[in-house]
Amino acid sequence: MSIRKPWMHLFVLVALAVPSFADSQVRIVRLSDVEGNVQIDRNTGQGYEKAFLNLPITQGVKLRANAEGRAEIEFENGSTLRIIPGTVIEFPELSMRDSGTKVTTVKLQEGTAYLNFNGAKSDEFTLNFGREKMVLTRSVHLRVAMGDTDATMAVFKGDVEVTGPSGSVQMGKKQTATFDLADQDRYTLAKNLEKDPYDDWDKHQEEYHQRYLTSSYRNYSPYAYGMSDLNYYGNYFNAPGYGTLWQPYFTGAGWDPFMNGSWAWYPGFGYTWVSSYPWGWTPYRYGSWVNVPGYGWAWQPGGSSLGWNTVPRVINPPRQFTPPQPPATSAHNTIVVQRGPSVTPPGSGNKVVIRGDSAGLGIARGSIRDLGKVSQQVRQEGSVTTKVHSEPIRTSPVMSASPAQRGASASGSSASRTTSPGSRVSSPRMSSPAPRSAPPSRSAPSPHTSPPHK
């Protein structure tokens, strides 16, 4: 089927009045991975509630990983912050100065956090733990653990300066500093790293990002966050008259981008759409969703001048399509939308059944090698059963003194996952080899008492 020029048939849903924040100083970062029991306080006055994938993190938000809970936060430049069981973090400041400088302050209240900071001299990134403070301007990869009477920081790569009541300490690669919280935070510096059971998990998560985040992301998004997931879960193609588009694997004729997700309310900008798909960040915050004859739904990248969207932009929808609209309620509840495939409870073993129209729902990132090849098989056969590659977290009873071990009851064992049936994949794709490991399944939003969007 030939494709007509877009200006001949594109219908932009102006009536949606899509909000964006190009000219404001509001910043959002991404809750990019949620595993197990993780809770979030979105600063709405309702306290802690269940956290789920792709929730925006804004200024004043708190995040808590309970038993078997782990989470990752991804910043605009691709920097990541990861937390393990027994950890509470807060984001006292997420803002942007008039000059464009991004200001980030993270406070570790308890537990253990891993920070992989990519380094941006024009930005201000501060990490606080106890009475200690780090202002980061260069790339560094570190781990911070808060205990009852002491705090420990280990530097894997780079160097950093930590300041506190006892002065400042310069730390370099493979060094560990222990701060005595009961004695004016006096510190001891050791030229070695004591391994933590979650170090491998952090390493594998970082390997995933490095493998799939390419330097060409700026052609598609003003920021790096979410781009590694686009490269893993789908591919880019060129449609005549439309330019470069992106489409997830496992999308059939009846699929649309708003079949699975939720509406979450945030102070200052109201309800925002939160996608349930593992790749569902960048395509819903930037650019537009366009329905292309012969291809189906695809994401059309947009420039930074658009700002980030609370309600995704929609172009050229089919006649029967109902556009996404924020709930008309002042209750500030999280409202779940589930019109498409859902993930069934996991069974035993290390296999997953993938069917069309799942669009990657239920596939943990990096858990299946060569998704592009699998998508071709699904198109031909209707469904595919394939192995899931994962590596469990192993805790050691010998290392029970650190806060990481006190909360580390997660085994991280693999489980099979099933997605609902569908039909076909719209266009050919290419894929790279998958990483060697993957995390357990992600959390999805819980059903709410409010009626779902139809």
PDB file of N, CA and C in Angstrom, residues 30 32 53-54 208 225-234 246-251 255-258 260 273 275-285 289 297-299 358-363 365 371 442:
ATOM      1  N   ARG A  30      12.604   9.337  35.604  1.00  0.00           N
ATOM      2  CA  ARG A  30      11.819   8.130  35.353  1.00  0.00           C
ATOM      3  C   ARG A  30      12.041   7.036  36.386  1.00  0.00           C
ATOM      4  N   SER A  32      12.363   3.707  36.300  1.00  0.00           N
ATOM      5  CA  SER A  32      12.626   2.890  35.113  1.00  0.00           C
ATOM      6  C   SER A  32      12.619   1.390  35.372  1.00  0.00           C
ATOM      7  N   LEU A  53       6.131   0.737  37.276  1.00  0.00           N
ATOM      8  CA  LEU A  53       7.025   1.138  36.197  1.00  0.00           C
ATOM      9  C   LEU A  53       6.549   2.395  35.476  1.00  0.00           C
ATOM     10  N   ASN A  54       7.511   3.258  35.150  1.00  0.00           N
ATOM     11  CA  ASN A  54       7.323   4.471  34.344  1.00  0.00           C
ATOM     12  C   ASN A  54       6.622   5.605  35.072  1.00  0.00           C
ATOM     13  N   TYR A 208      23.159  -3.588  30.675  1.00  0.00           N
ATOM     14  CA  TYR A 208      22.001  -3.505  29.779  1.00  0.00           C
ATOM     15  C   TYR A 208      21.925  -2.123  29.136  1.00  0.00           C
ATOM     16  N   TYR A 225      17.283   9.212  28.751  1.00  0.00           N
ATOM     17  CA  TYR A 225      16.530   8.233  29.530  1.00  0.00           C
ATOM     18  C   TYR A 225      15.419   7.599  28.688  1.00  0.00           C
ATOM     19  N   GLY A 226      15.305   6.273  28.835  1.00  0.00           N
ATOM     20  CA  GLY A 226      14.318   5.513  28.099  1.00  0.00           C
ATOM     21  C   GLY A 226      14.778   5.014  26.742  1.00  0.00           C
ATOM     22  N   MET A 227      15.905   5.517  26.241  1.00  0.00           N
ATOM     23  CA  MET A 227      16.322   5.168  24.887  1.00  0.00           C
ATOM     24  C   MET A 227      16.885   3.753  24.783  1.00  0.00           C
ATOM     25  N   SER A 228      17.531   3.262  25.814  1.00  0.00           N
ATOM     26  CA  SER A 228      18.038   1.887  25.768  1.00  0.00           C
ATOM     27  C   SER A 228      16.883   0.897  25.654  1.00  0.00           C
ATOM     28  N   ASP A 229      15.757   1.190  26.295  1.00  0.00           N
ATOM     29  CA  ASP A 229      14.597   0.308  26.191  1.00  0.00           C
ATOM     30  C   ASP A 229      14.003   0.327  24.790  1.00  0.00           C
ATOM     31  N   LEU A 230      14.033   1.471  24.126  1.00  0.00           N
ATOM     32  CA  LEU A 230      13.532   1.524  22.751  1.00  0.00           C
ATOM     33  C   LEU A 230      14.380   0.650  21.835  1.00  0.00           C
ATOM     34  N   ASN A 231      15.670   0.647  22.040  1.00  0.00           N
ATOM     35  CA  ASN A 231      16.552  -0.152  21.196  1.00  0.00           C
ATOM     36  C   ASN A 231      16.414  -1.647  21.458  1.00  0.00           C
ATOM     37  N   TYR A 232      16.013  -2.015  22.665  1.00  0.00           N
ATOM     38  CA  TYR A 232      15.850  -3.433  22.991  1.00  0.00           C
ATOM     39  C   TYR A 232      14.478  -3.947  22.572  1.00  0.00           C
ATOM     40  N   TYR A 233      13.420  -3.171  22.823  1.00  0.00           N
ATOM     41  CA  TYR A 233      12.061  -3.659  22.651  1.00  0.00           C
ATOM     42  C   TYR A 233      11.456  -3.359  21.275  1.00  0.00           C
ATOM     43  N   GLY A 234      12.169  -2.691  20.392  1.00  0.00           N
ATOM     44  CA  GLY A 234      11.612  -2.383  19.084  1.00  0.00           C
ATOM     45  C   GLY A 234      12.692  -1.893  18.143  1.00  0.00           C
ATOM     46  N   TRP A 246       9.486   4.818  15.161  1.00  0.00           N
ATOM     47  CA  TRP A 246       9.847   3.667  16.001  1.00  0.00           C
ATOM     48  C   TRP A 246       8.586   2.875  16.308  1.00  0.00           C
ATOM     49  N   GLN A 247       8.741   1.539  16.334  1.00  0.00           N
ATOM     50  CA  GLN A 247       7.605   0.665  16.625  1.00  0.00           C
ATOM     51  C   GLN A 247       8.064  -0.491  17.507  1.00  0.00           C
ATOM     52  N   PRO A 248       7.290  -0.828  18.546  1.00  0.00           N
ATOM     53  CA  PRO A 248       7.673  -1.960  19.404  1.00  0.00           C
ATOM     54  C   PRO A 248       7.473  -3.280  18.682  1.00  0.00           C
ATOM     55  N   TYR A 249       8.190  -4.301  19.101  1.00  0.00           N
ATOM     56  CA  TYR A 249       7.960  -5.649  18.608  1.00  0.00           C
ATOM     57  C   TYR A 249       6.607  -6.150  19.121  1.00  0.00           C
ATOM     58  N   PHE A 250       6.085  -7.184  18.481  1.00  0.00           N
ATOM     59  CA  PHE A 250       4.862  -7.875  18.914  1.00  0.00           C
ATOM     60  C   PHE A 250       3.637  -6.955  18.924  1.00  0.00           C
ATOM     61  N   THR A 251       3.462  -6.196  17.836  1.00  0.00           N
ATOM     62  CA  THR A 251       2.252  -5.380  17.709  1.00  0.00           C
ATOM     63  C   THR A 251       1.453  -5.872  16.512  1.00  0.00           C
ATOM     64  N   TRP A 255      -3.635  -3.537  17.817  1.00  0.00           N
ATOM     65  CA  TRP A 255      -2.929  -2.911  18.939  1.00  0.00           C
ATOM     66  C   TRP A 255      -2.920  -1.395  18.812  1.00  0.00           C
ATOM     67  N   ASP A 256      -3.044  -0.720  19.964  1.00  0.00           N
ATOM     68  CA  ASP A 256      -2.803   0.722  19.998  1.00  0.00           C
ATOM     69  C   ASP A 256      -1.990   1.042  21.243  1.00  0.00           C
ATOM     70  N   PRO A 257      -1.325   2.190  21.288  1.00  0.00           N
ATOM     71  CA  PRO A 257      -0.368   2.478  22.370  1.00  0.00           C
ATOM     72  C   PRO A 257      -0.985   2.725  23.738  1.00  0.00           C
ATOM     73  N   PHE A 258      -2.306   2.763  23.818  1.00  0.00           N
ATOM     74  CA  PHE A 258      -2.950   3.142  25.078  1.00  0.00           C
ATOM     75  C   PHE A 258      -3.811   2.021  25.649  1.00  0.00           C
ATOM     76  N   ASN A 260      -2.707  -0.448  27.669  1.00  0.00           N
ATOM     77  CA  ASN A 260      -2.293  -0.806  29.032  1.00  0.00           C
ATOM     78  C   ASN A 260      -1.553   0.363  29.673  1.00  0.00           C
ATOM     79  N   TRP A 273      -0.463  10.405  31.853  1.00  0.00           N
ATOM     80  CA  TRP A 273      -0.556   9.024  31.397  1.00  0.00           C
ATOM     81  C   TRP A 273       0.730   8.285  31.744  1.00  0.00           C
ATOM     82  N   SER A 275       2.465   4.630  31.041  1.00  0.00           N
ATOM     83  CA  SER A 275       2.363   3.409  30.259  1.00  0.00           C
ATOM     84  C   SER A 275       2.848   2.208  31.053  1.00  0.00           C
ATOM     85  N   SER A 276       2.202   1.060  30.841  1.00  0.00           N
ATOM     86  CA  SER A 276       2.626  -0.177  31.500  1.00  0.00           C
ATOM     87  C   SER A 276       3.705  -0.917  30.720  1.00  0.00           C
ATOM     88  N   TYR A 277       3.967  -0.505  29.487  1.00  0.00           N
ATOM     89  CA  TYR A 277       4.949  -1.214  28.673  1.00  0.00           C
ATOM     90  C   TYR A 277       6.363  -0.932  29.176  1.00  0.00           C
ATOM     91  N   PRO A 278       7.248  -1.928  29.136  1.00  0.00           N
ATOM     92  CA  PRO A 278       8.603  -1.737  29.666  1.00  0.00           C
ATOM     93  C   PRO A 278       9.396  -0.666  28.920  1.00  0.00           C
ATOM     94  N   TRP A 279       9.015  -0.358  27.689  1.00  0.00           N
ATOM     95  CA  TRP A 279       9.662   0.688  26.896  1.00  0.00           C
ATOM     96  C   TRP A 279       8.893   2.004  26.975  1.00  0.00           C
ATOM     97  N   GLY A 280       7.850   2.060  27.804  1.00  0.00           N
ATOM     98  CA  GLY A 280       6.859   3.117  27.714  1.00  0.00           C
ATOM     99  C   GLY A 280       7.173   4.411  28.430  1.00  0.00           C
ATOM    100  N   TRP A 281       8.340   4.962  28.205  1.00  0.00           N
ATOM    101  CA  TRP A 281       8.663   6.273  28.774  1.00  0.00           C
ATOM    102  C   TRP A 281       8.753   7.348  27.695  1.00  0.00           C
ATOM    103  N   THR A 282       9.819   7.315  26.911  1.00  0.00           N
ATOM    104  CA  THR A 282      10.073   8.368  25.933  1.00  0.00           C
ATOM    105  C   THR A 282       8.928   8.559  24.941  1.00  0.00           C
ATOM    106  N   PRO A 283       8.314   7.494  24.390  1.00  0.00           N
ATOM    107  CA  PRO A 283       7.252   7.709  23.407  1.00  0.00           C
ATOM    108  C   PRO A 283       5.993   8.374  23.971  1.00  0.00           C
ATOM    109  N   TYR A 284       5.885   8.454  25.302  1.00  0.00           N
ATOM    110  CA  TYR A 284       4.708   9.075  25.900  1.00  0.00           C
ATOM    111  C   TYR A 284       5.027  10.438  26.515  1.00  0.00           C
ATOM    112  N   ARG A 285       6.296  10.764  26.633  1.00  0.00           N
ATOM    113  CA  ARG A 285       6.705  12.052  27.179  1.00  0.00           C
ATOM    114  C   ARG A 285       7.099  13.041  26.088  1.00  0.00           C
ATOM    115  N   TRP A 289       2.369   9.932  18.730  1.00  0.00           N
ATOM    116  CA  TRP A 289       1.980   8.621  18.216  1.00  0.00           C
ATOM    117  C   TRP A 289       1.182   8.844  16.940  1.00  0.00           C
ATOM    118  N   TRP A 297       0.349   1.652  14.347  1.00  0.00           N
ATOM    119  CA  TRP A 297       0.798   2.707  15.257  1.00  0.00           C
ATOM    120  C   TRP A 297       2.313   2.697  15.389  1.00  0.00           C
ATOM    121  N   ALA A 298       2.897   3.897  15.364  1.00  0.00           N
ATOM    122  CA  ALA A 298       4.341   4.046  15.539  1.00  0.00           C
ATOM    123  C   ALA A 298       4.606   5.379  16.225  1.00  0.00           C
ATOM    124  N   TRP A 299       5.736   5.448  16.897  1.00  0.00           N
ATOM    125  CA  TRP A 299       6.118   6.687  17.580  1.00  0.00           C
ATOM    126  C   TRP A 299       6.930   7.555  16.640  1.00  0.00           C
ATOM    127  N   SER A 358       1.248  -8.194  22.314  1.00  0.00           N
ATOM    128  CA  SER A 358       1.701  -7.946  23.686  1.00  0.00           C
ATOM    129  C   SER A 358       2.577  -6.716  23.754  1.00  0.00           C
ATOM    130  N   ALA A 359       3.234  -6.366  22.644  1.00  0.00           N
ATOM    131  CA  ALA A 359       4.104  -5.179  22.569  1.00  0.00           C
ATOM    132  C   ALA A 359       5.186  -5.190  23.638  1.00  0.00           C
ATOM    133  N   GLY A 360       5.616  -6.382  24.039  1.00  0.00           N
ATOM    134  CA  GLY A 360       6.684  -6.493  25.033  1.00  0.00           C
ATOM    135  C   GLY A 360       6.207  -6.568  26.457  1.00  0.00           C
ATOM    136  N   LEU A 361       4.899  -6.463  26.690  1.00  0.00           N
ATOM    137  CA  LEU A 361       4.373  -6.522  28.052  1.00  0.00           C
ATOM    138  C   LEU A 361       4.705  -7.874  28.679  1.00  0.00           C
ATOM    139  N   GLY A 362       5.295  -7.857  29.860  1.00  0.00           N
ATOM    140  CA  GLY A 362       5.653  -9.082  30.561  1.00  0.00           C
ATOM    141  C   GLY A 362       7.033  -9.601  30.250  1.00  0.00           C
ATOM    142  N   ILE A 363       7.773  -8.940  29.344  1.00  0.00           N
ATOM    143  CA  ILE A 363       9.147  -9.360  29.019  1.00  0.00           C
ATOM    144  C   ILE A 363      10.118  -8.459  29.765  1.00  0.00           C
ATOM    145  N   ARG A 365      13.473  -6.649  30.767  1.00  0.00           N
ATOM    146  CA  ARG A 365      14.499  -6.148  29.860  1.00  0.00           C
ATOM    147  C   ARG A 365      15.742  -7.031  29.882  1.00  0.00           C
ATOM    148  N   LEU A 371      15.232 -10.105  20.426  1.00  0.00           N
ATOM    149  CA  LEU A 371      13.781  -9.962  20.349  1.00  0.00           C
ATOM    150  C   LEU A 371      13.304  -9.785  18.914  1.00  0.00           C
ATOM    151  N   ARG A 442       8.628  -7.038  36.630  1.00  0.00           N
ATOM    152  CA  ARG A 442       8.307  -5.729  37.156  1.00  0.00           C
ATOM    153  C   ARG A 442       6.928  -5.710  37.792  1.00  0.00           C
TER     154      ARG A 442
END
